[in-house]
Amino acid sequence: MKVLGYAATNPSTPLAPFTFERREPRPDDVVIDILYCGVCHSDLHQARNDWGFSTYPIVPGHEIVGRVRAVGSGVTKFKQGDLAAIGCMVDSCRVCQPCQHGLEQYCEEGNVQTYNGQDRHDHSTTYGGYSQSIVASQDFVLHLPENMDLQGAAPLLCAGITTWSPLRHWKVDANSKVAVIGLGGLGHMAIKLASALGAEVTLFTRSPGKEADARRLGAHHVVVSTDPAQMANVQNQFDLIIDTVPYVHEVNSYLPTLTLDGTLVFVGLLGDMPETSTLPLLLGRRSVAGSCIGGIAETQEMLDFCGKHGIVADVEVIDIQNINAAFERMLKSDVKYRFVIDMASLTA
């Protein structure tokens, strides 16, 4: 079926209207009319081939919220009219050990990305949520709580689950002290979620002016990471540090702030880091780790938790025609804290 979207056709030109074919629904497929789609930093990176593996044309978007238009003959989890959501992946091998344990994001054969991926069955290119509709297997579609604000819900499908997964893996609760490096799309969700789990939450920031907003979001403390005295005052404090910064940065100064057996986990940067000192790791049995989005069951758990606690992302809603300007503003961190596209603005 023909679908209108916005696509990048090469790394250097703006996104523009693009008509393409979605596959005809298979028996286990759900057809979703897209209402809102969040704008992720990775959308910009992929559109501009910053990571070196983009295949054009690319229709970005993996923070998708919509309503079910139709279901295949074998679908049991959704019906026409249901609210539904899709995140960063739309399939996996489903049989490897990670998949069997609900960790499809770590599929040993590689999960199928919502866009710039390849369908496992017909080998067609996957296209994302900057479009009118999407087709996906029911097993990779999420239910949205009916009480949830749909605009603010969209970024939960990436920024939300990317920060929720490490919070759950490292068993954050009311006895935990959690720090977050960076207050952006990921960072503001990490603060909201960690606070709702009952943790004592600290923001590390280079900008003293962010304190009021951090506290509004749920942070109990703010530490200016460029101030040696403030950094010295939080040595041996944190069970978990979530590093949300999407570019290369120094991390050695944060490691001594971890407790014995504490962990700093990267969720924002895809790529190499400069040299990291092993001294604070050895002296405190501390760890440096990474975490990638979350599995389908874990994502549903996160959405249900957010529905119960009234948590959504702080968003600025835009028309699709403003996506290129939004990309430029995103590079300057000029958004609090996530752009979301109102897909009603996409018309032929």
Coordinates of C-alpha atoms in Angstrom, one line a residue:
M1 CA 0.0 0.0 0.0
K2 CA 1.2 3.5 -0.8
V3 CA 2.2 5.7 2.1
L4 CA 3.4 9.3 2.3
G5 CA 6.3 10.1 4.5
Y6 CA 9.4 12.3 4.9
A7 CA 12.7 10.9 3.8
A8 CA 16.4 11.6 3.6
T9 CA 17.6 10.6 0.1
N10 CA 21.3 11.3 0.8
P11 CA 23.4 12.6 3.7
S12 CA 23.5 16.2 2.7
T13 CA 20.0 17.3 1.6
P14 CA 17.0 18.1 3.8
L15 CA 14.3 15.6 4.5
A16 CA 11.4 16.0 2.0
P17 CA 8.1 14.3 1.1
F18 CA 8.5 10.8 -0.1
T19 CA 5.9 8.2 -1.3
F20 CA 6.7 4.5 -0.7
E21 CA 5.2 1.1 -0.5
R22 CA 4.3 -0.6 2.8
R23 CA 4.0 -4.4 2.6
E24 CA 0.6 -6.0 2.5
P25 CA -0.3 -7.2 6.1
R26 CA 0.7 -10.7 7.0
P27 CA -1.6 -12.8 9.3
D28 CA 0.2 -11.6 12.4
D29 CA 0.5 -8.0 11.4
V30 CA -1.1 -4.8 12.8
V31 CA -1.7 -1.8 10.6
I32 CA -1.4 1.5 12.6
D33 CA -2.3 5.0 11.6
I34 CA 0.4 7.1 13.1
L35 CA -0.8 10.0 15.3
Y36 CA 2.5 11.2 16.7
C37 CA 6.2 10.4 16.2
G38 CA 9.0 11.5 18.4
V39 CA 12.3 12.9 17.0
C40 CA 15.3 11.1 18.3
H41 CA 19.0 12.2 18.1
S42 CA 19.6 8.9 16.2
D43 CA 17.1 10.1 13.5
L44 CA 19.5 12.9 12.7
H45 CA 22.6 10.7 12.9
Q46 CA 21.1 8.2 10.5
A47 CA 19.7 10.8 8.1
R48 CA 23.2 12.3 7.8
N49 CA 25.0 8.9 7.9
D50 CA 27.1 10.0 10.9
W51 CA 27.5 6.3 11.8
G52 CA 28.4 5.1 8.4
F53 CA 25.8 2.5 7.8
S54 CA 22.8 4.5 6.4
T55 CA 21.0 3.1 3.3
Y56 CA 19.0 5.6 1.4
P57 CA 16.2 6.6 1.2
I58 CA 15.6 6.7 4.9
V59 CA 12.2 7.5 6.5
P60 CA 13.2 8.0 10.2
G61 CA 11.2 7.7 13.3
H62 CA 11.0 5.0 16.0
E63 CA 9.0 6.7 18.7
I64 CA 5.6 5.9 17.2
V65 CA 2.1 6.4 18.7
G66 CA -1.0 5.6 16.8
R67 CA -4.3 3.8 16.5
V68 CA -4.9 0.4 15.0
R69 CA -6.7 0.6 11.6
A70 CA -6.7 -3.2 10.8
V71 CA -5.3 -6.5 12.0
G72 CA -4.3 -9.7 10.3
S73 CA -6.3 -12.9 10.6
G74 CA -3.9 -14.3 13.2
V75 CA -3.8 -11.3 15.5
T76 CA -5.0 -11.8 19.0
K77 CA -3.3 -9.0 21.0
F78 CA -5.0 -6.0 19.2
K79 CA -8.2 -5.0 17.6
Q80 CA -9.3 -2.2 15.4
G81 CA -9.4 1.1 17.2
D82 CA -6.8 0.2 19.9
L83 CA -4.1 2.7 20.8
A84 CA -0.8 1.2 19.9
A85 CA 2.9 2.1 19.9
I86 CA 6.1 0.9 18.2
G87 CA 9.7 1.6 19.3
C88 CA 13.1 1.0 17.9
M89 CA 12.6 -2.5 16.5
V90 CA 10.0 -4.5 14.6
D91 CA 11.3 -8.0 14.6
S92 CA 14.1 -10.4 15.7
C93 CA 15.0 -14.0 15.3
R94 CA 12.8 -14.9 18.3
V95 CA 14.7 -18.1 19.0
C96 CA 18.2 -17.2 20.3
Q97 CA 18.9 -17.0 24.0
P98 CA 18.4 -13.2 24.4
C99 CA 15.1 -13.3 22.4
Q100 CA 13.9 -16.2 24.5
H101 CA 14.6 -14.2 27.6
G102 CA 12.7 -11.1 26.4
L103 CA 15.8 -9.2 25.4
E104 CA 15.1 -8.9 21.7
Q105 CA 17.3 -5.8 21.5
Y106 CA 20.3 -8.1 21.9
C107 CA 19.2 -10.7 19.3
E108 CA 22.2 -12.7 18.3
E109 CA 21.2 -12.5 14.6
G110 CA 20.5 -8.8 15.0
N111 CA 17.0 -7.3 15.6
V112 CA 15.2 -5.6 12.7
Q113 CA 15.3 -1.9 13.2
T114 CA 12.1 0.1 12.7
Y115 CA 13.8 2.0 9.9
N116 CA 17.0 1.5 7.9
G117 CA 16.6 -2.2 8.6
Q118 CA 15.8 -5.2 6.5
D119 CA 12.7 -7.3 6.9
R120 CA 13.5 -10.9 7.8
H121 CA 10.9 -12.4 5.4
D122 CA 10.9 -10.4 2.2
H123 CA 14.2 -8.5 2.7
S124 CA 12.6 -5.2 2.0
T125 CA 13.8 -2.0 3.6
T126 CA 12.0 -0.9 6.8
Y127 CA 10.7 2.6 6.9
G128 CA 9.9 4.5 10.1
G129 CA 7.4 6.7 11.7
Y130 CA 7.8 10.0 9.8
S131 CA 4.9 8.7 7.8
Q132 CA 1.1 8.2 7.7
S133 CA 1.0 4.5 8.7
I134 CA 3.1 1.5 9.6
V135 CA 2.7 -2.3 9.5
A136 CA 4.4 -4.6 12.1
S137 CA 4.0 -7.9 13.8
Q138 CA 1.8 -7.8 16.8
D139 CA 4.7 -9.2 18.9
F140 CA 6.6 -6.0 18.4
V141 CA 3.6 -3.6 19.0
L142 CA 2.9 -2.1 22.4
H143 CA -0.3 -1.3 24.2
L144 CA -0.7 2.3 25.4
P145 CA -2.6 3.1 28.6
E146 CA -5.8 5.0 27.7
N147 CA -5.1 7.7 30.2
M148 CA -1.7 8.6 28.7
D149 CA -1.1 11.9 26.9
L150 CA -0.3 10.7 23.4
Q151 CA 2.1 13.5 22.5
G152 CA 4.2 13.0 25.6
A153 CA 4.0 9.2 25.3
A154 CA 5.8 9.1 21.9
P155 CA 9.4 9.6 23.3
L156 CA 8.8 6.9 25.9
L157 CA 9.3 4.4 23.0
C158 CA 13.0 5.3 22.9
A159 CA 14.1 7.8 25.5
G160 CA 11.9 6.2 28.1
I161 CA 12.9 2.6 27.6
T162 CA 16.6 3.4 27.0
T163 CA 16.7 4.8 30.6
W164 CA 14.2 2.4 32.1
S165 CA 16.1 -0.7 31.1
P166 CA 19.3 0.0 33.1
L167 CA 17.3 1.2 36.1
R168 CA 15.5 -2.1 36.2
H169 CA 18.6 -4.2 35.3
W170 CA 20.6 -2.7 38.2
K171 CA 17.5 -3.0 40.5
V172 CA 17.0 0.6 41.3
D173 CA 14.6 1.2 44.2
A174 CA 14.0 3.4 47.2
N175 CA 17.3 2.3 48.7
S176 CA 19.3 3.5 45.6
K177 CA 21.3 6.6 44.9
V178 CA 21.3 7.3 41.2
A179 CA 23.1 10.0 39.2
V180 CA 22.3 11.2 35.7
I181 CA 24.9 12.8 33.4
G182 CA 23.3 15.2 31.0
L183 CA 19.8 16.9 31.0
G184 CA 18.4 16.3 27.5
G185 CA 15.9 13.9 25.9
L186 CA 17.3 10.8 27.7
G187 CA 18.5 12.6 30.8
H188 CA 15.1 14.2 31.7
M189 CA 13.4 10.7 31.3
A190 CA 16.1 9.1 33.5
I191 CA 15.4 11.6 36.3
K192 CA 11.6 11.2 36.1
L193 CA 11.8 7.4 36.1
A194 CA 14.5 7.0 38.8
S195 CA 12.6 9.4 41.0
A196 CA 9.3 7.5 40.5
L197 CA 11.1 4.3 41.5
G198 CA 11.9 6.0 44.8
A199 CA 15.6 6.5 44.3
E200 CA 17.6 9.5 45.5
V201 CA 18.5 11.3 42.2
T202 CA 21.3 13.6 41.4
L203 CA 21.9 15.4 38.1
F204 CA 25.5 16.0 36.9
T205 CA 25.6 19.0 34.6
R206 CA 28.1 21.5 33.2
S207 CA 25.4 24.2 33.3
P208 CA 24.4 25.7 36.7
G209 CA 21.3 27.2 35.2
K210 CA 19.7 23.8 34.8
E211 CA 19.1 23.3 38.6
A212 CA 15.6 24.5 38.7
D213 CA 14.4 22.4 35.8
A214 CA 16.2 19.3 37.2
R215 CA 14.4 19.7 40.5
R216 CA 11.1 20.1 38.8
L217 CA 11.7 16.9 36.9
G218 CA 12.4 15.0 40.2
A219 CA 16.1 15.4 40.9
H220 CA 17.0 15.9 44.6
H221 CA 20.5 17.2 44.0
V222 CA 22.4 19.0 41.3
V223 CA 26.2 18.8 40.9
V224 CA 28.1 21.1 38.6
S225 CA 30.6 18.6 37.1
T226 CA 33.2 21.3 36.3
D227 CA 33.4 22.4 39.9
P228 CA 36.1 20.3 41.7
A229 CA 34.8 21.1 45.1
Q230 CA 31.3 19.8 44.3
M231 CA 32.7 16.7 42.7
A232 CA 34.8 16.0 45.7
N233 CA 31.7 16.2 47.9
V234 CA 30.0 13.3 46.1
Q235 CA 32.8 10.8 46.1
N236 CA 31.7 7.2 46.9
Q237 CA 28.0 8.2 46.6
F238 CA 26.2 6.6 43.7
D239 CA 25.1 3.0 43.1
L240 CA 24.4 3.8 39.4
I241 CA 25.3 6.6 37.1
I242 CA 23.4 6.8 33.8
D243 CA 25.5 8.6 31.2
T244 CA 23.1 10.1 28.6
V245 CA 25.6 12.3 26.7
P246 CA 25.5 11.5 23.0
Y247 CA 29.0 12.7 22.1
V248 CA 32.6 11.9 23.2
H249 CA 33.3 13.3 26.6
E250 CA 35.5 12.8 29.7
V251 CA 34.3 10.2 32.2
N252 CA 37.2 9.7 34.6
S253 CA 36.0 12.4 37.0
Y254 CA 32.7 10.6 37.5
L255 CA 34.1 7.1 38.4
P256 CA 35.2 8.0 41.9
T257 CA 31.7 9.1 42.7
L258 CA 30.5 5.5 42.4
T259 CA 30.1 3.4 45.5
L260 CA 31.9 0.1 46.0
D261 CA 30.5 -2.1 43.2
G262 CA 28.8 0.9 41.6
T263 CA 28.3 1.1 37.8
L264 CA 28.5 3.8 35.3
V265 CA 26.3 2.8 32.3
F266 CA 26.5 4.4 28.8
V267 CA 23.1 4.9 27.1
G268 CA 23.7 7.9 24.9
L269 CA 27.0 7.4 23.0
L270 CA 27.4 5.0 20.1
G271 CA 31.1 4.9 19.3
D272 CA 34.6 5.1 20.9
M273 CA 35.5 6.8 24.1
P274 CA 38.8 8.4 25.1
E275 CA 41.1 6.6 27.5
T276 CA 39.4 5.6 30.8
S277 CA 41.5 5.2 33.9
T278 CA 41.2 1.8 35.5
L279 CA 42.5 3.1 38.9
P280 CA 39.1 4.1 40.3
L281 CA 37.6 0.9 38.9
L282 CA 40.2 -1.3 40.7
L283 CA 40.1 0.7 43.9
G284 CA 36.3 0.4 44.2
R285 CA 35.4 -2.7 42.3
R286 CA 33.5 -0.3 40.1
S287 CA 32.2 -1.1 36.6
V288 CA 31.7 0.7 33.3
A289 CA 28.8 -0.8 31.2
G290 CA 26.5 -0.1 28.3
S291 CA 22.8 -0.6 27.8
C292 CA 20.7 -0.6 24.6
I293 CA 17.0 0.3 24.6
G294 CA 15.0 -2.6 26.1
G295 CA 13.0 -5.7 25.2
I296 CA 9.4 -5.8 24.3
A297 CA 8.1 -7.0 27.7
E298 CA 10.3 -4.5 29.4
T299 CA 9.0 -1.7 27.2
Q300 CA 5.4 -2.7 28.0
E301 CA 6.3 -2.7 31.7
M302 CA 7.7 0.8 31.4
L303 CA 4.6 2.1 29.6
D304 CA 2.3 0.6 32.2
F305 CA 4.5 2.1 35.0
C306 CA 4.3 5.5 33.3
G307 CA 0.6 5.2 32.9
K308 CA 0.2 4.4 36.6
H309 CA 2.5 7.3 37.7
G310 CA 1.4 9.9 35.1
I311 CA 4.9 10.1 33.5
V312 CA 5.4 11.3 30.0
A313 CA 8.2 13.2 28.2
D314 CA 8.4 17.0 28.2
V315 CA 7.8 17.8 24.5
E316 CA 7.5 20.5 21.9
V317 CA 5.0 19.5 19.2
I318 CA 5.9 20.4 15.6
D319 CA 4.5 20.0 12.1
I320 CA 6.4 17.6 9.8
Q321 CA 7.2 20.5 7.5
N322 CA 9.5 21.9 10.3
I323 CA 11.5 18.7 10.8
N324 CA 14.7 20.1 9.2
A325 CA 14.6 23.2 11.4
A326 CA 14.0 20.9 14.4
F327 CA 17.1 18.8 13.5
E328 CA 19.2 22.0 13.5
R329 CA 17.7 23.1 16.9
M330 CA 18.4 19.7 18.3
L331 CA 22.1 20.0 17.4
K332 CA 22.1 23.1 19.6
S333 CA 20.2 21.4 22.4
D334 CA 17.4 24.0 21.8
V335 CA 14.5 21.9 22.9
K336 CA 13.0 20.9 26.3
Y337 CA 13.2 18.0 25.9
R338 CA 12.0 16.2 22.9
F339 CA 10.4 17.2 19.6
V340 CA 7.3 15.3 18.6
I341 CA 5.7 15.4 15.2
D342 CA 2.0 15.8 14.9
M343 CA 1.5 13.5 11.9
A344 CA -1.9 15.1 11.1
S345 CA 0.3 17.8 9.5
L346 CA 1.4 15.2 6.8
T347 CA -0.9 15.7 3.9
A348 CA -0.5 15.0 0.2

